[in-house]
PDB file of C-alpha atoms in Angstrom:
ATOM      1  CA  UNK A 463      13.493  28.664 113.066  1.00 69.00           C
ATOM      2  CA  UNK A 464      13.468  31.346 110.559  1.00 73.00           C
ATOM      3  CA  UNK A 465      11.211  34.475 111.665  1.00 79.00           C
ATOM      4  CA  UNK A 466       8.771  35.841 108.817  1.00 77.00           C
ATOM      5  CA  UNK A 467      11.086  38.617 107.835  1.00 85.00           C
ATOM      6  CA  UNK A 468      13.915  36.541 106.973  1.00 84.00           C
ATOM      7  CA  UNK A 469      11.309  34.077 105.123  1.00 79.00           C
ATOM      8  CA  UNK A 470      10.529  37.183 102.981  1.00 83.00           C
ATOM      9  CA  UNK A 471      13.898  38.231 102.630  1.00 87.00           C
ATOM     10  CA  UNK A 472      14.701  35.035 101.030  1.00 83.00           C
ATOM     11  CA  UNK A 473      12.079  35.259  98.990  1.00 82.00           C
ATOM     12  CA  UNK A 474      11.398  38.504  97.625  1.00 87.00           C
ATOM     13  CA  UNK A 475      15.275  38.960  98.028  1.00 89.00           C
ATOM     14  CA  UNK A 476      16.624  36.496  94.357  1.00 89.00           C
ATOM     15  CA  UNK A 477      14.077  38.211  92.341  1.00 91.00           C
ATOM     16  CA  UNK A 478      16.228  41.805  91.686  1.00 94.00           C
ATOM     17  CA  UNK A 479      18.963  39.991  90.299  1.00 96.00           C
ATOM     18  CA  UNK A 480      17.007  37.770  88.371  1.00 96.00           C
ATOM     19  CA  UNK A 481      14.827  40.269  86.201  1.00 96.00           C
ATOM     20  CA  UNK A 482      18.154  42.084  85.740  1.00 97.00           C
ATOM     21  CA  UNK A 483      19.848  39.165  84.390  1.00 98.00           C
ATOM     22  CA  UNK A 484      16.283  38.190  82.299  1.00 98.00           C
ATOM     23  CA  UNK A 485      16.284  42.154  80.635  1.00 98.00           C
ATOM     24  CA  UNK A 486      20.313  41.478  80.042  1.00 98.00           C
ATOM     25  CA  UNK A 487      19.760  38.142  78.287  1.00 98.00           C
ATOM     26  CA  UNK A 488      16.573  39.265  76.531  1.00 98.00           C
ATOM     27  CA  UNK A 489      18.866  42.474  75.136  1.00 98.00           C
ATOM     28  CA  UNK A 490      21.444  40.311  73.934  1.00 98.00           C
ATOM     29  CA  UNK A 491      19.066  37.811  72.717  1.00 98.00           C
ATOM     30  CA  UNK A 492      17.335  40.441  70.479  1.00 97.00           C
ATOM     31  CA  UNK A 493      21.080  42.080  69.761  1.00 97.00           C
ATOM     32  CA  UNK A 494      22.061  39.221  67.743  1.00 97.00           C
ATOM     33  CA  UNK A 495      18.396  38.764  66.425  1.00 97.00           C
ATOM     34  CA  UNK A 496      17.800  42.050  64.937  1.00 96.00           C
ATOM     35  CA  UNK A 497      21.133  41.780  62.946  1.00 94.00           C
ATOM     36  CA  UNK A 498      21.618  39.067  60.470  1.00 91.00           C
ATOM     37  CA  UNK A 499      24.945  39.412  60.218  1.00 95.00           C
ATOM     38  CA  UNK A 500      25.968  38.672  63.837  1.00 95.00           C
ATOM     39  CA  UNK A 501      24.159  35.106  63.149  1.00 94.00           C
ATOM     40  CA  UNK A 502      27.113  34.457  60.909  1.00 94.00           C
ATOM     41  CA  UNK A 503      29.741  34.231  63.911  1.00 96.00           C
ATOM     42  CA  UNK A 504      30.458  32.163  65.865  1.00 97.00           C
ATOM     43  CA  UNK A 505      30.993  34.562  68.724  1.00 97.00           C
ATOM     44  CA  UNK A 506      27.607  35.750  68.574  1.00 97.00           C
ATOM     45  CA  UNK A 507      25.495  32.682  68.027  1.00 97.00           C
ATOM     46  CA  UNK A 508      27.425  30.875  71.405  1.00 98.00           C
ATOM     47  CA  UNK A 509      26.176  34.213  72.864  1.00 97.00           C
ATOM     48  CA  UNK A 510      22.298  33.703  71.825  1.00 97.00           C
ATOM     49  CA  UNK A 511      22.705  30.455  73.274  1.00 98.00           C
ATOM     50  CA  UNK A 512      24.168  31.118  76.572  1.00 98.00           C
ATOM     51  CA  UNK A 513      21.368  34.237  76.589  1.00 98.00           C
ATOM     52  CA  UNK A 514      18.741  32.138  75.887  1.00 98.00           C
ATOM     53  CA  UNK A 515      19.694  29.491  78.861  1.00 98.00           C
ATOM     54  CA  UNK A 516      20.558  32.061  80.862  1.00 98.00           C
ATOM     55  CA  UNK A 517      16.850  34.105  79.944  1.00 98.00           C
ATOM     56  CA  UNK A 518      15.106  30.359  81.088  1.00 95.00           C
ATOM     57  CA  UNK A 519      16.814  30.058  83.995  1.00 94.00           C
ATOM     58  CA  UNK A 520      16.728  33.243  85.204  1.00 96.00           C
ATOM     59  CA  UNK A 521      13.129  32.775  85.054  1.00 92.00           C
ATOM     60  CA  UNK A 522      12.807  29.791  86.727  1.00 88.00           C
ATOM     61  CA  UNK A 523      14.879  31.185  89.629  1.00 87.00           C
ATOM     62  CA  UNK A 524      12.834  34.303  89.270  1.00 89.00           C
ATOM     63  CA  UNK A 525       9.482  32.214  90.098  1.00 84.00           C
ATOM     64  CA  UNK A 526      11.092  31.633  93.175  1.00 79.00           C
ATOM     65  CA  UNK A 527       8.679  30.305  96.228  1.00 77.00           C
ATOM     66  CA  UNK A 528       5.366  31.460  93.833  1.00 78.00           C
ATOM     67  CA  UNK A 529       5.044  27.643  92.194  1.00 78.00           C
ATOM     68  CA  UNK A 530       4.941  26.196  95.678  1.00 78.00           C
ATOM     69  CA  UNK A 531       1.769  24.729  96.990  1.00 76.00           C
ATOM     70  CA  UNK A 532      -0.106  26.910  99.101  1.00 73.00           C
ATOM     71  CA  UNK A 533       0.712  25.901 102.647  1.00 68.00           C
ATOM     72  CA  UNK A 534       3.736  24.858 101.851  1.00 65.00           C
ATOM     73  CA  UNK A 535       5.853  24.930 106.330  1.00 63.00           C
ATOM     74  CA  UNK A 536       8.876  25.359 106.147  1.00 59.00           C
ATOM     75  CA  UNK A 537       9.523  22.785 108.837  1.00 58.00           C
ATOM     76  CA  UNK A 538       7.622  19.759 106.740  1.00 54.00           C
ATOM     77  CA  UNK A 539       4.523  19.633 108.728  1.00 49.00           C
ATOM     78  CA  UNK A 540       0.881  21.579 108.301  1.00 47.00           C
ATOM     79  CA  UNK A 541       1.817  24.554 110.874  1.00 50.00           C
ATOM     80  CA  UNK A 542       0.747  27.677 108.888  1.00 50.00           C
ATOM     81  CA  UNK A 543       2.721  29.702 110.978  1.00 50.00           C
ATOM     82  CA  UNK A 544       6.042  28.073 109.281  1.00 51.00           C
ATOM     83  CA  UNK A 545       4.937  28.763 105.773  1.00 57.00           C
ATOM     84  CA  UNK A 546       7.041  30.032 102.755  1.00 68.00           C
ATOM     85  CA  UNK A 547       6.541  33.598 101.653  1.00 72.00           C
ATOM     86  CA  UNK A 548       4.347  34.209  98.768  1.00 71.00           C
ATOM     87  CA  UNK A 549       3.405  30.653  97.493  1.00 76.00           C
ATOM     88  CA  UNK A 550       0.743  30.607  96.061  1.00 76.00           C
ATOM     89  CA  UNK A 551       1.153  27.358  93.566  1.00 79.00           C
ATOM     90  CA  UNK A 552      -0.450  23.657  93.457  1.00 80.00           C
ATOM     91  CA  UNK A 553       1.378  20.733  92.779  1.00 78.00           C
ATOM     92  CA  UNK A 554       1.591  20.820  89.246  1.00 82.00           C
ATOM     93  CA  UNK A 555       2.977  24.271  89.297  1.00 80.00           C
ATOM     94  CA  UNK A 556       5.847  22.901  91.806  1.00 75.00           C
ATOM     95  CA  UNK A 557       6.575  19.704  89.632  1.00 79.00           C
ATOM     96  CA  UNK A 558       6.896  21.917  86.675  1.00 79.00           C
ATOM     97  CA  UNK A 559       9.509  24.070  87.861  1.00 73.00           C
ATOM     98  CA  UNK A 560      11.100  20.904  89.521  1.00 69.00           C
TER      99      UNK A 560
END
């Protein structure tokens, strides 16, 4: 059993990292952009790429428990007391992020 702390530990906890990598990716992404001349090599348009994969999944990992459904136990069953931290999706918003 994992006691509500930890739960938001684990939740809250990914998102730092995440919006650091997003603002690193989103830099580099705009880097190459705003120059015309870096979209000539090959160096820099493998690094728009790998920003721009990086940017989406960053995000996606970033969205963390949010996309869940609401009520959402952490041991499978309808006990609220066993919910994730901070979900406050439906199931659309879970299917979409996969």
């Amino acid at each position: 059993d994992w006691t509500e702390t930890e739960l938001k530990i684990t939740a809250i906890a990914p998102k730092i990292p995440c919006l650091l990598s997003m603002l690193g990716s989103g830099y580099i992404i705009f880097s190459v952009l705003a120059h015309e001349q870096k979209l000539g090599s090959i160096y820099h348009r493998l690094m728009l790429g790998m920003s721009v994969c990086d940017l989406l999944a960053s995000f996606v990992l970033f969205l963390g428990t949010w996309p869940m459904p609401s009520g959402t136990s952490t041991q499978g069953g309808p006990d609220q007391s066993h919910c994730y931290f901070a979900n406050v999706g439906n199931v659309t918003t879970c299917t979409a992020q996969g």
